[in-house]
PDB file of C-alpha atoms in Angstrom:
ATOM      1  CA  MET R  25      -0.049  -0.023  -0.069  1.00 59.00           C
ATOM      2  CA  PRO R  26       1.277   3.373  -0.369  1.00 81.00           C
ATOM      3  CA  VAL R  27       3.495   5.848   1.707  1.00 88.00           C
ATOM      4  CA  ILE R  28       1.002   7.978   3.723  1.00 92.00           C
ATOM      5  CA  GLY R  29       3.225  10.304   5.369  1.00 94.00           C
ATOM      6  CA  PHE R  30       6.701  11.522   6.636  1.00 94.00           C
ATOM      7  CA  THR R  31       8.484  11.163   9.836  1.00 94.00           C
ATOM      8  CA  TYR R  32      10.092  14.407  11.559  1.00 95.00           C
ATOM      9  CA  PRO R  33      13.448  13.889  12.962  1.00 93.00           C
ATOM     10  CA  ASN R  34      11.945  13.750  16.425  1.00 93.00           C
ATOM     11  CA  GLY R  35       9.772  10.993  15.463  1.00 93.00           C
ATOM     12  CA  ASP R  36       6.454  12.799  15.018  1.00 95.00           C
ATOM     13  CA  LYS R  37       4.312  11.752  12.083  1.00 95.00           C
ATOM     14  CA  LEU R  38       2.938  13.889   9.249  1.00 95.00           C
ATOM     15  CA  LEU R  39       0.197  12.598   6.979  1.00 95.00           C
ATOM     16  CA  LEU R  40       0.372  13.341   3.336  1.00 94.00           C
ATOM     17  CA  SER R  41      -3.239  14.929   3.770  1.00 93.00           C
ATOM     18  CA  GLN R  42      -1.496  17.390   6.256  1.00 95.00           C
ATOM     19  CA  LEU R  43       1.434  18.137   3.997  1.00 94.00           C
ATOM     20  CA  ASP R  44       0.563  21.829   3.535  1.00 94.00           C
ATOM     21  CA  SER R  45       0.778  22.367   7.282  1.00 95.00           C
ATOM     22  CA  VAL R  46       4.124  21.055   7.645  1.00 95.00           C
ATOM     23  CA  ASP R  47       6.455  22.754  10.208  1.00 96.00           C
ATOM     24  CA  THR R  48       9.460  23.209   7.665  1.00 95.00           C
ATOM     25  CA  ARG R  49      11.924  24.173  10.180  1.00 94.00           C
ATOM     26  CA  LYS R  50      11.082  21.225  12.344  1.00 95.00           C
ATOM     27  CA  MET R  51      11.176  18.831   9.315  1.00 94.00           C
ATOM     28  CA  GLY R  52      14.237  20.689   7.883  1.00 93.00           C
ATOM     29  CA  ILE R  53      13.059  20.194   4.402  1.00 91.00           C
ATOM     30  CA  THR R  54      10.882  22.583   2.215  1.00 92.00           C
ATOM     31  CA  LEU R  55       7.298  21.675   1.013  1.00 94.00           C
ATOM     32  CA  PRO R  56       8.157  21.337  -2.549  1.00 91.00           C
ATOM     33  CA  THR R  57      10.745  18.769  -1.762  1.00 89.00           C
ATOM     34  CA  LEU R  58       8.307  16.870   0.317  1.00 91.00           C
ATOM     35  CA  ARG R  59       5.746  16.860  -2.519  1.00 92.00           C
ATOM     36  CA  ALA R  60       8.260  15.507  -4.827  1.00 88.00           C
ATOM     37  CA  LEU R  61       8.962  12.802  -2.521  1.00 88.00           C
ATOM     38  CA  ALA R  62       5.196  12.059  -2.004  1.00 88.00           C
ATOM     39  CA  LEU R  63       4.783  11.186  -5.766  1.00 85.00           C
ATOM     40  CA  GLN R  64       4.019   7.462  -6.009  1.00 84.00           C
ATOM     41  CA  ARG R  65       2.635   5.086  -8.497  1.00 83.00           C
ATOM     42  CA  ASP R  66      -0.688   3.023  -8.730  1.00 83.00           C
ATOM     43  CA  ASN R  67      -0.327   0.068  -6.077  1.00 81.00           C
ATOM     44  CA  ASN R  68      -2.088  -2.203  -8.600  1.00 84.00           C
ATOM     45  CA  ARG R  69       0.512  -1.732 -11.461  1.00 91.00           C
ATOM     46  CA  PRO R  70       2.402  -4.608 -12.937  1.00 95.00           C
ATOM     47  CA  PRO R  71       5.858  -5.179 -11.210  1.00 97.00           C
ATOM     48  CA  SER R  72       8.551  -2.769 -12.049  1.00 96.00           C
ATOM     49  CA  THR R  73      12.080  -3.773 -12.909  1.00 97.00           C
ATOM     50  CA  THR R  74      13.393  -2.023  -9.825  1.00 93.00           C
ATOM     51  CA  GLU R  75      10.738  -3.860  -7.554  1.00 95.00           C
ATOM     52  CA  LEU R  76      12.075  -7.235  -8.875  1.00 97.00           C
ATOM     53  CA  ILE R  77      15.642  -6.531  -8.398  1.00 96.00           C
ATOM     54  CA  ILE R  78      15.174  -5.940  -4.587  1.00 95.00           C
ATOM     55  CA  GLY R  79      14.047  -8.587  -2.335  1.00 96.00           C
ATOM     56  CA  THR R  80      10.569 -10.012  -3.042  1.00 97.00           C
ATOM     57  CA  CYS R  81       9.617  -9.702   0.649  1.00 97.00           C
ATOM     58  CA  GLU R  82      10.506  -5.940   0.705  1.00 96.00           C
ATOM     59  CA  SER R  83       8.592  -5.346  -2.441  1.00 96.00           C
ATOM     60  CA  TYR R  84       5.556  -7.459  -1.074  1.00 96.00           C
ATOM     61  CA  LEU R  85       5.543  -5.723   2.241  1.00 95.00           C
ATOM     62  CA  LYS R  86       5.663  -2.195   0.559  1.00 93.00           C
ATOM     63  CA  ARG R  87       2.604  -2.988  -1.323  1.00 93.00           C
ATOM     64  CA  LYS R  88       0.673  -4.447   1.576  1.00 92.00           C
ATOM     65  CA  HIS R  89       1.347  -1.970   4.205  1.00 91.00           C
ATOM     66  CA  ASN R  90       0.753   1.823   4.521  1.00 91.00           C
ATOM     67  CA  TYR R  91       4.004   3.314   5.888  1.00 90.00           C
ATOM     68  CA  PHE R  92       5.659   6.574   6.863  1.00 92.00           C
ATOM     69  CA  ILE R  93       9.210   7.424   5.349  1.00 89.00           C
ATOM     70  CA  ASN R  94      11.908   9.586   6.787  1.00 89.00           C
ATOM     71  CA  PRO R  95      12.731  12.230   4.016  1.00 89.00           C
ATOM     72  CA  GLN R  96      16.198  12.361   5.118  1.00 87.00           C
ATOM     73  CA  ASP R  97      16.572   8.610   3.984  1.00 84.00           C
ATOM     74  CA  LYS R  98      15.489   9.793   0.515  1.00 83.00           C
ATOM     75  CA  ALA R  99      18.001  12.540  -0.216  1.00 79.00           C
ATOM     76  CA  PHE R 100      20.118  10.595  -2.595  1.00 78.00           C
ATOM     77  CA  ALA R 101      17.202   9.109  -4.388  1.00 78.00           C
ATOM     78  CA  LEU R 102      15.726  12.688  -4.875  1.00 75.00           C
ATOM     79  CA  ALA R 103      19.029  14.021  -6.128  1.00 75.00           C
ATOM     80  CA  GLY R 104      19.160  11.112  -8.640  1.00 76.00           C
ATOM     81  CA  THR R 105      15.778  11.959  -9.782  1.00 75.00           C
ATOM     82  CA  MET R 106      16.570  15.618 -10.171  1.00 71.00           C
ATOM     83  CA  HIS R 107      19.787  14.579 -11.949  1.00 72.00           C
ATOM     84  CA  HIS R 108      17.757  12.566 -14.415  1.00 69.00           C
ATOM     85  CA  LEU R 109      15.273  15.348 -15.141  1.00 71.00           C
ATOM     86  CA  LYS R 110      17.960  17.909 -15.742  1.00 70.00           C
ATOM     87  CA  LEU R 111      19.779  15.636 -18.321  1.00 74.00           C
ATOM     88  CA  GLU R 112      16.517  14.563 -20.030  1.00 75.00           C
ATOM     89  CA  LYS R 113      15.981  18.129 -21.277  1.00 76.00           C
ATOM     90  CA  HIS R 114      19.041  17.810 -23.423  1.00 78.00           C
ATOM     91  CA  ALA R 115      18.172  14.878 -25.245  1.00 78.00           C
ATOM     92  CA  ASP R 116      17.251  15.471 -28.893  1.00 85.00           C
ATOM     93  CA  GLU R 117      15.351  13.246 -31.581  1.00 89.00           C
ATOM     94  CA  ASN R 118      18.336  10.961 -31.848  1.00 92.00           C
ATOM     95  CA  PHE R 119      17.650   9.710 -28.437  1.00 94.00           C
ATOM     96  CA  ILE R 120      14.833   7.759 -26.580  1.00 94.00           C
ATOM     97  CA  CYS R 121      14.827   9.278 -23.048  1.00 92.00           C
ATOM     98  CA  GLU R 122      12.829   8.302 -20.098  1.00 89.00           C
ATOM     99  CA  GLU R 123      10.126   6.351 -22.297  1.00 93.00           C
ATOM    100  CA  PRO R 124       8.245   3.658 -20.288  1.00 95.00           C
ATOM    101  CA  PHE R 125       8.247   0.178 -21.649  1.00 96.00           C
ATOM    102  CA  GLU R 126       6.477  -3.059 -20.586  1.00 95.00           C
ATOM    103  CA  GLY R 127       7.312  -6.684 -21.454  1.00 95.00           C
ATOM    104  CA  PHE R 128       6.848 -10.080 -19.758  1.00 95.00           C
ATOM    105  CA  GLY R 129       4.414  -8.428 -17.604  1.00 96.00           C
ATOM    106  CA  ILE R 130       7.109  -6.054 -16.088  1.00 98.00           C
ATOM    107  CA  THR R 131       7.356  -2.324 -16.496  1.00 97.00           C
ATOM    108  CA  GLY R 132      10.648  -0.409 -16.853  1.00 96.00           C
ATOM    109  CA  ILE R 133      12.030   3.129 -17.896  1.00 95.00           C
ATOM    110  CA  PRO R 134      15.412   3.372 -19.670  1.00 95.00           C
ATOM    111  CA  ASP R 135      17.093   6.525 -19.040  1.00 94.00           C
ATOM    112  CA  LEU R 136      18.651   6.905 -22.503  1.00 95.00           C
ATOM    113  CA  TYR R 137      18.961   5.163 -25.807  1.00 97.00           C
ATOM    114  CA  ASP R 138      21.241   6.468 -28.537  1.00 96.00           C
ATOM    115  CA  LYS R 139      19.368   5.385 -31.718  1.00 96.00           C
ATOM    116  CA  ASN R 140      22.366   6.287 -34.038  1.00 96.00           C
ATOM    117  CA  ASN R 141      24.963   4.491 -32.194  1.00 97.00           C
ATOM    118  CA  LYS R 142      22.693   1.672 -30.738  1.00 98.00           C
ATOM    119  CA  VAL R 143      23.752   2.370 -27.117  1.00 98.00           C
ATOM    120  CA  LEU R 144      21.850   2.119 -23.894  1.00 98.00           C
ATOM    121  CA  TYR R 145      22.856   4.365 -21.073  1.00 97.00           C
ATOM    122  CA  ASP R 146      21.576   4.505 -17.521  1.00 95.00           C
ATOM    123  CA  TYR R 147      22.464   7.328 -15.023  1.00 94.00           C
ATOM    124  CA  LYS R 148      23.296   6.380 -11.560  1.00 94.00           C
ATOM    125  CA  ASN R 149      24.150   8.686  -8.487  1.00 92.00           C
ATOM    126  CA  THR R 150      25.900   6.197  -6.276  1.00 93.00           C
ATOM    127  CA  GLY R 151      28.790   5.873  -3.762  1.00 94.00           C
ATOM    128  CA  SER R 152      32.382   5.192  -4.697  1.00 96.00           C
ATOM    129  CA  TYR R 153      32.414   1.606  -3.058  1.00 95.00           C
ATOM    130  CA  LYS R 154      29.813   0.618  -5.799  1.00 95.00           C
ATOM    131  CA  VAL R 155      31.672   2.435  -8.650  1.00 97.00           C
ATOM    132  CA  SER R 156      34.970   0.953  -7.535  1.00 97.00           C
ATOM    133  CA  LYS R 157      33.515  -2.533  -7.640  1.00 96.00           C
ATOM    134  CA  ALA R 158      31.693  -1.952 -10.888  1.00 97.00           C
ATOM    135  CA  LEU R 159      34.984  -0.756 -12.581  1.00 97.00           C
ATOM    136  CA  GLY R 160      37.038  -3.684 -11.129  1.00 97.00           C
ATOM    137  CA  MET R 161      39.496  -1.320  -9.580  1.00 97.00           C
ATOM    138  CA  SER R 162      42.700  -3.041  -8.236  1.00 97.00           C
ATOM    139  CA  PHE R 163      45.984  -1.772  -7.278  1.00 95.00           C
ATOM    140  CA  ILE R 164      49.735  -2.638  -6.998  1.00 94.00           C
ATOM    141  CA  MET R 165      52.285  -1.050  -4.632  1.00 90.00           C
ATOM    142  CA  VAL R 166      54.966   1.116  -6.157  1.00 92.00           C
ATOM    143  CA  ASP R 167      57.627   3.453  -5.086  1.00 92.00           C
ATOM    144  CA  ASP R 168      56.276   6.942  -4.104  1.00 92.00           C
ATOM    145  CA  PRO R 169      57.544   9.253  -7.191  1.00 91.00           C
ATOM    146  CA  SER R 170      58.364  11.904  -4.523  1.00 92.00           C
ATOM    147  CA  GLY R 171      61.200   9.661  -3.334  1.00 91.00           C
ATOM    148  CA  GLU R 172      60.138   9.922   0.299  1.00 93.00           C
ATOM    149  CA  LEU R 173      61.383   7.180   2.664  1.00 92.00           C
ATOM    150  CA  TYR R 174      59.745   5.406   5.443  1.00 91.00           C
ATOM    151  CA  LYS R 175      60.663   7.209   8.758  1.00 91.00           C
ATOM    152  CA  LYS R 176      59.837   4.021  10.882  1.00 90.00           C
ATOM    153  CA  SER R 177      59.214   0.246   9.987  1.00 90.00           C
ATOM    154  CA  GLY R 178      55.646  -0.711   9.432  1.00 86.00           C
ATOM    155  CA  ARG R 179      53.234  -2.828   7.210  1.00 82.00           C
ATOM    156  CA  TRP R 180      54.537  -1.702   3.786  1.00 78.00           C
ATOM    157  CA  GLY R 181      58.378  -1.410   4.546  1.00 84.00           C
ATOM    158  CA  LYS R 182      61.261  -0.899   6.725  1.00 90.00           C
ATOM    159  CA  VAL R 183      62.659   2.401   8.138  1.00 92.00           C
ATOM    160  CA  GLY R 184      64.886   4.104   5.248  1.00 91.00           C
ATOM    161  CA  THR R 185      63.402   2.167   2.423  1.00 92.00           C
ATOM    162  CA  PRO R 186      61.294   3.915  -0.301  1.00 92.00           C
ATOM    163  CA  LYS R 187      57.714   4.846   0.600  1.00 93.00           C
ATOM    164  CA  ARG R 188      55.189   2.631  -1.257  1.00 90.00           C
ATOM    165  CA  ILE R 189      51.834   3.811  -2.553  1.00 90.00           C
ATOM    166  CA  LYS R 190      49.005   2.261  -4.193  1.00 92.00           C
ATOM    167  CA  GLN R 191      48.957   2.552  -8.012  1.00 94.00           C
ATOM    168  CA  TRP R 192      45.244   1.896  -9.100  1.00 96.00           C
ATOM    169  CA  TYR R 193      44.196   0.375 -12.441  1.00 95.00           C
ATOM    170  CA  VAL R 194      40.971  -1.091 -13.967  1.00 96.00           C
ATOM    171  CA  ASP R 195      40.849  -4.947 -14.040  1.00 96.00           C
ATOM    172  CA  PRO R 196      38.060  -6.040 -16.281  1.00 94.00           C
ATOM    173  CA  GLU R 197      38.125  -9.647 -14.855  1.00 95.00           C
ATOM    174  CA  LYS R 198      37.033  -8.051 -11.512  1.00 96.00           C
ATOM    175  CA  ALA R 199      34.455  -5.765 -12.831  1.00 96.00           C
ATOM    176  CA  ASP R 200      31.146  -6.499 -11.179  1.00 95.00           C
ATOM    177  CA  PRO R 201      28.305  -4.118 -11.861  1.00 94.00           C
ATOM    178  CA  GLU R 202      25.971  -6.388  -9.727  1.00 92.00           C
ATOM    179  CA  ASP R 203      22.185  -5.730 -10.056  1.00 94.00           C
ATOM    180  CA  TRP R 204      22.864  -2.942 -12.567  1.00 96.00           C
ATOM    181  CA  THR R 205      23.670  -5.735 -15.059  1.00 97.00           C
ATOM    182  CA  LEU R 206      20.365  -7.273 -14.549  1.00 97.00           C
ATOM    183  CA  GLN R 207      18.413  -4.007 -14.681  1.00 97.00           C
ATOM    184  CA  LEU R 208      20.109  -2.831 -17.907  1.00 98.00           C
ATOM    185  CA  ASN R 209      19.780  -6.148 -19.731  1.00 98.00           C
ATOM    186  CA  LEU R 210      16.152  -6.261 -19.128  1.00 98.00           C
ATOM    187  CA  TYR R 211      15.900  -2.569 -20.605  1.00 98.00           C
ATOM    188  CA  ARG R 212      17.869  -3.830 -23.544  1.00 98.00           C
ATOM    189  CA  LEU R 213      15.220  -6.685 -24.022  1.00 98.00           C
ATOM    190  CA  PHE R 214      12.406  -4.006 -23.889  1.00 97.00           C
ATOM    191  CA  LEU R 215      14.129  -2.045 -26.557  1.00 97.00           C
ATOM    192  CA  GLU R 216      14.937  -4.915 -28.679  1.00 97.00           C
ATOM    193  CA  GLU R 217      11.327  -6.199 -28.481  1.00 96.00           C
ATOM    194  CA  SER R 218      10.189  -2.795 -29.795  1.00 96.00           C
ATOM    195  CA  GLY R 219      12.589  -2.997 -32.801  1.00 96.00           C
ATOM    196  CA  TYR R 220      15.615  -1.216 -31.510  1.00 97.00           C
ATOM    197  CA  GLU R 221      19.098  -2.868 -31.748  1.00 97.00           C
ATOM    198  CA  VAL R 222      21.456  -2.436 -28.622  1.00 98.00           C
ATOM    199  CA  GLU R 223      25.006  -3.057 -29.179  1.00 98.00           C
ATOM    200  CA  LYS R 224      26.520  -1.757 -26.020  1.00 98.00           C
ATOM    201  CA  ILE R 225      25.442  -0.817 -22.604  1.00 98.00           C
ATOM    202  CA  TYR R 226      26.802   1.860 -20.158  1.00 98.00           C
ATOM    203  CA  ILE R 227      26.275   3.219 -16.693  1.00 97.00           C
ATOM    204  CA  GLN R 228      27.029   6.740 -16.364  1.00 95.00           C
ATOM    205  CA  ALA R 229      27.924   6.929 -12.717  1.00 95.00           C
ATOM    206  CA  THR R 230      28.048  10.181 -10.834  1.00 94.00           C
ATOM    207  CA  VAL R 231      30.019   9.648  -7.569  1.00 95.00           C
ATOM    208  CA  ARG R 232      28.128  11.337  -4.749  1.00 92.00           C
ATOM    209  CA  ASP R 233      31.386  11.074  -2.231  1.00 92.00           C
ATOM    210  CA  GLY R 234      33.786  11.948  -5.160  1.00 91.00           C
ATOM    211  CA  GLY R 235      36.793  13.820  -4.152  1.00 89.00           C
ATOM    212  CA  ILE R 236      37.070  12.779  -0.483  1.00 92.00           C
ATOM    213  CA  MET R 237      39.710  10.347   1.126  1.00 92.00           C
ATOM    214  CA  ALA R 238      37.295   7.421   1.149  1.00 92.00           C
ATOM    215  CA  SER R 239      36.659   7.664  -2.543  1.00 95.00           C
ATOM    216  CA  ARG R 240      40.423   8.049  -3.369  1.00 94.00           C
ATOM    217  CA  ASP R 241      41.191   5.029  -1.173  1.00 94.00           C
ATOM    218  CA  ARG R 242      38.963   2.955  -3.443  1.00 96.00           C
ATOM    219  CA  GLY R 243      40.877   4.244  -6.620  1.00 96.00           C
ATOM    220  CA  ILE R 244      38.174   6.690  -7.562  1.00 96.00           C
ATOM    221  CA  SER R 245      39.678  10.010  -8.645  1.00 95.00           C
ATOM    222  CA  ASN R 246      36.915  11.274 -11.100  1.00 95.00           C
ATOM    223  CA  ASN R 247      33.401  12.331 -10.177  1.00 95.00           C
ATOM    224  CA  ILE R 248      31.746  10.875 -13.242  1.00 95.00           C
ATOM    225  CA  TYR R 249      32.520   7.382 -14.895  1.00 96.00           C
ATOM    226  CA  LEU R 250      31.331   5.661 -18.022  1.00 97.00           C
ATOM    227  CA  ILE R 251      31.102   2.079 -17.003  1.00 97.00           C
ATOM    228  CA  PRO R 252      30.606  -0.679 -19.439  1.00 97.00           C
ATOM    229  CA  VAL R 253      27.741  -3.305 -18.657  1.00 97.00           C
ATOM    230  CA  PRO R 254      28.171  -6.813 -19.916  1.00 97.00           C
ATOM    231  CA  MET R 255      25.506  -8.406 -22.132  1.00 97.00           C
ATOM    232  CA  MET R 256      23.838 -11.343 -20.380  1.00 97.00           C
ATOM    233  CA  SER R 257      21.987 -14.105 -22.601  1.00 97.00           C
ATOM    234  CA  ASN R 258      18.252 -13.341 -23.088  1.00 97.00           C
ATOM    235  CA  GLU R 259      17.429 -16.582 -21.474  1.00 97.00           C
ATOM    236  CA  SER R 260      19.206 -15.630 -18.218  1.00 97.00           C
ATOM    237  CA  VAL R 261      17.549 -12.309 -18.020  1.00 97.00           C
ATOM    238  CA  LYS R 262      14.111 -13.749 -18.648  1.00 97.00           C
ATOM    239  CA  LYS R 263      14.487 -16.552 -16.184  1.00 97.00           C
ATOM    240  CA  TYR R 264      15.631 -14.260 -13.489  1.00 97.00           C
ATOM    241  CA  PHE R 265      12.799 -11.624 -13.721  1.00 98.00           C
ATOM    242  CA  ILE R 266       9.933 -14.050 -14.636  1.00 98.00           C
ATOM    243  CA  LYS R 267      10.732 -15.995 -11.532  1.00 97.00           C
ATOM    244  CA  LYS R 268      10.793 -12.830  -9.471  1.00 97.00           C
ATOM    245  CA  ARG R 269       7.688 -11.523 -11.194  1.00 98.00           C
ATOM    246  CA  ASP R 270       5.851 -14.620 -10.464  1.00 98.00           C
ATOM    247  CA  GLU R 271       6.966 -14.707  -6.671  1.00 97.00           C
ATOM    248  CA  LEU R 272       5.872 -11.237  -6.035  1.00 97.00           C
ATOM    249  CA  LEU R 273       2.413 -11.648  -7.946  1.00 97.00           C
ATOM    250  CA  THR R 274       1.790 -14.976  -6.147  1.00 97.00           C
ATOM    251  CA  ALA R 275       2.625 -13.478  -2.705  1.00 97.00           C
ATOM    252  CA  LEU R 276       0.375 -10.662  -3.180  1.00 95.00           C
ATOM    253  CA  LYS R 277      -2.596 -12.725  -4.558  1.00 96.00           C
ATOM    254  CA  THR R 278      -2.386 -15.366  -1.788  1.00 97.00           C
ATOM    255  CA  ASP R 279      -1.399 -12.863   0.884  1.00 95.00           C
ATOM    256  CA  ASN R 280       1.543 -15.201   1.989  1.00 95.00           C
ATOM    257  CA  LEU R 281       4.831 -13.630   3.216  1.00 96.00           C
ATOM    258  CA  PRO R 282       7.693 -14.483   0.953  1.00 96.00           C
ATOM    259  CA  GLU R 283      10.930 -15.939   2.210  1.00 95.00           C
ATOM    260  CA  MET R 284      13.480 -13.409   3.917  1.00 95.00           C
ATOM    261  CA  CYS R 285      15.488 -11.330   1.512  1.00 95.00           C
ATOM    262  CA  SER R 286      18.928 -12.626   0.569  1.00 94.00           C
ATOM    263  CA  LYS R 287      22.279 -11.400   1.664  1.00 93.00           C
ATOM    264  CA  GLU R 288      22.858  -9.822  -1.561  1.00 91.00           C
ATOM    265  CA  GLU R 289      19.349  -7.946  -1.572  1.00 93.00           C
ATOM    266  CA  THR R 290      19.921  -6.684   1.960  1.00 93.00           C
ATOM    267  CA  TRP R 291      23.754  -5.742   1.541  1.00 89.00           C
ATOM    268  CA  ASP R 292      24.687  -8.350   4.119  1.00 90.00           C
ATOM    269  CA  GLY R 293      21.823  -7.027   6.446  1.00 90.00           C
ATOM    270  CA  LYS R 294      23.014  -3.392   6.210  1.00 90.00           C
ATOM    271  CA  LYS R 295      19.725  -2.371   4.315  1.00 91.00           C
ATOM    272  CA  CYS R 296      17.687  -3.917   7.043  1.00 92.00           C
ATOM    273  CA  GLU R 297      19.382  -1.959   9.792  1.00 89.00           C
ATOM    274  CA  LYS R 298      18.657   1.481   8.389  1.00 85.00           C
ATOM    275  CA  TYR R 299      17.728   1.848   4.588  1.00 86.00           C
ATOM    276  CA  CYS R 300      14.753  -0.349   3.922  1.00 90.00           C
ATOM    277  CA  ASP R 301      11.370   1.387   4.120  1.00 88.00           C
ATOM    278  CA  ALA R 302       9.664  -1.837   5.184  1.00 90.00           C
ATOM    279  CA  ARG R 303      11.916  -2.438   8.120  1.00 89.00           C
ATOM    280  CA  SER R 304       9.380  -1.265  10.756  1.00 88.00           C
ATOM    281  CA  PHE R 305       6.870  -3.819   9.764  1.00 90.00           C
ATOM    282  CA  CYS R 306       9.245  -6.612   8.470  1.00 94.00           C
ATOM    283  CA  PRO R 307       8.495  -9.886  10.466  1.00 94.00           C
ATOM    284  CA  TYR R 308      12.011 -11.153   9.777  1.00 93.00           C
ATOM    285  CA  ILE R 309      13.685  -7.983  11.163  1.00 90.00           C
ATOM    286  CA  ASN R 310      11.449  -7.645  14.258  1.00 82.00           C
ATOM    287  CA  SER R 311      11.877 -11.458  15.036  1.00 80.00           C
ATOM    288  CA  GLY R 312      15.619 -11.173  14.928  1.00 69.00           C
ATOM    289  CA  GLU R 313      15.894 -13.537  12.169  1.00 63.00           C
ATOM    290  CA  ILE R 314      17.430 -11.015   9.958  1.00 57.00           C
ATOM    291  CA  GLY R 315      20.805 -11.568  12.079  1.00 55.00           C
ATOM    292  CA  ASP R 316      21.233 -14.826  10.160  1.00 50.00           C
ATOM    293  CA  VAL R 317      21.532 -13.030   6.977  1.00 47.00           C
ATOM    294  CA  ALA R 318      24.399 -10.826   8.095  1.00 46.00           C
ATOM    295  CA  SER R 319      26.251 -13.581   9.680  1.00 44.00           C
TER     296      SER R 319
END
């Protein structure tokens, strides 16, 4: 069922019907921002691509329950949406931009398709950890070009020897775009089913923590990366999404709780701790079973 309101930082609730009377200073967010966050889709719609990539249990609970959200938790999602809207304005007739598709009883909205070059793109605002993993960033230790020597012995060398630093490089063998690969390959199928050929797929990732030490320590030195996404076999893509589609639809029809989300879907339990909108009414979290996922 839908989002029915927002939670103030102190825990107080604000119903969507009361939105115009929001205490902006208390919430710390403007009314137009809250209105943007309040937009939602028909609860009886076909399953979406993004619903099927996350855990079936999470998607089921979010459809079955009315719930409040903390707008602070949606800051990056909102920034991503605004990012998409601004870029959409600059696409011309040579591109298909933010056009909804439906296939296999599943909906999806590819960000950008270049008709001339037959390339599918998706925009992501994401953290350096995921970008580093998607690129396959690796490093070797080399002598510091400055010629600096270690002043005391430690992990990387003995006192008086040349200081060693990480030299980062992209290792395609380690590149792992994870769920992005599934998402973009389904969008590829949507396009191909509509008569558009897709020869290449890329993620344009904007690094939201770019430029800080944590990002550089992961080998991420740019703020924007174009990351190639591998092509999956059509059969593998269909098998994954049709299975997830059927699981969600069956659970909704029979009103049976799906099994607990997997380690991958919950980021080893981290999503359950803070980031899942369904966490307050998830039986697995509240019974303590989720501890098994993180272990």
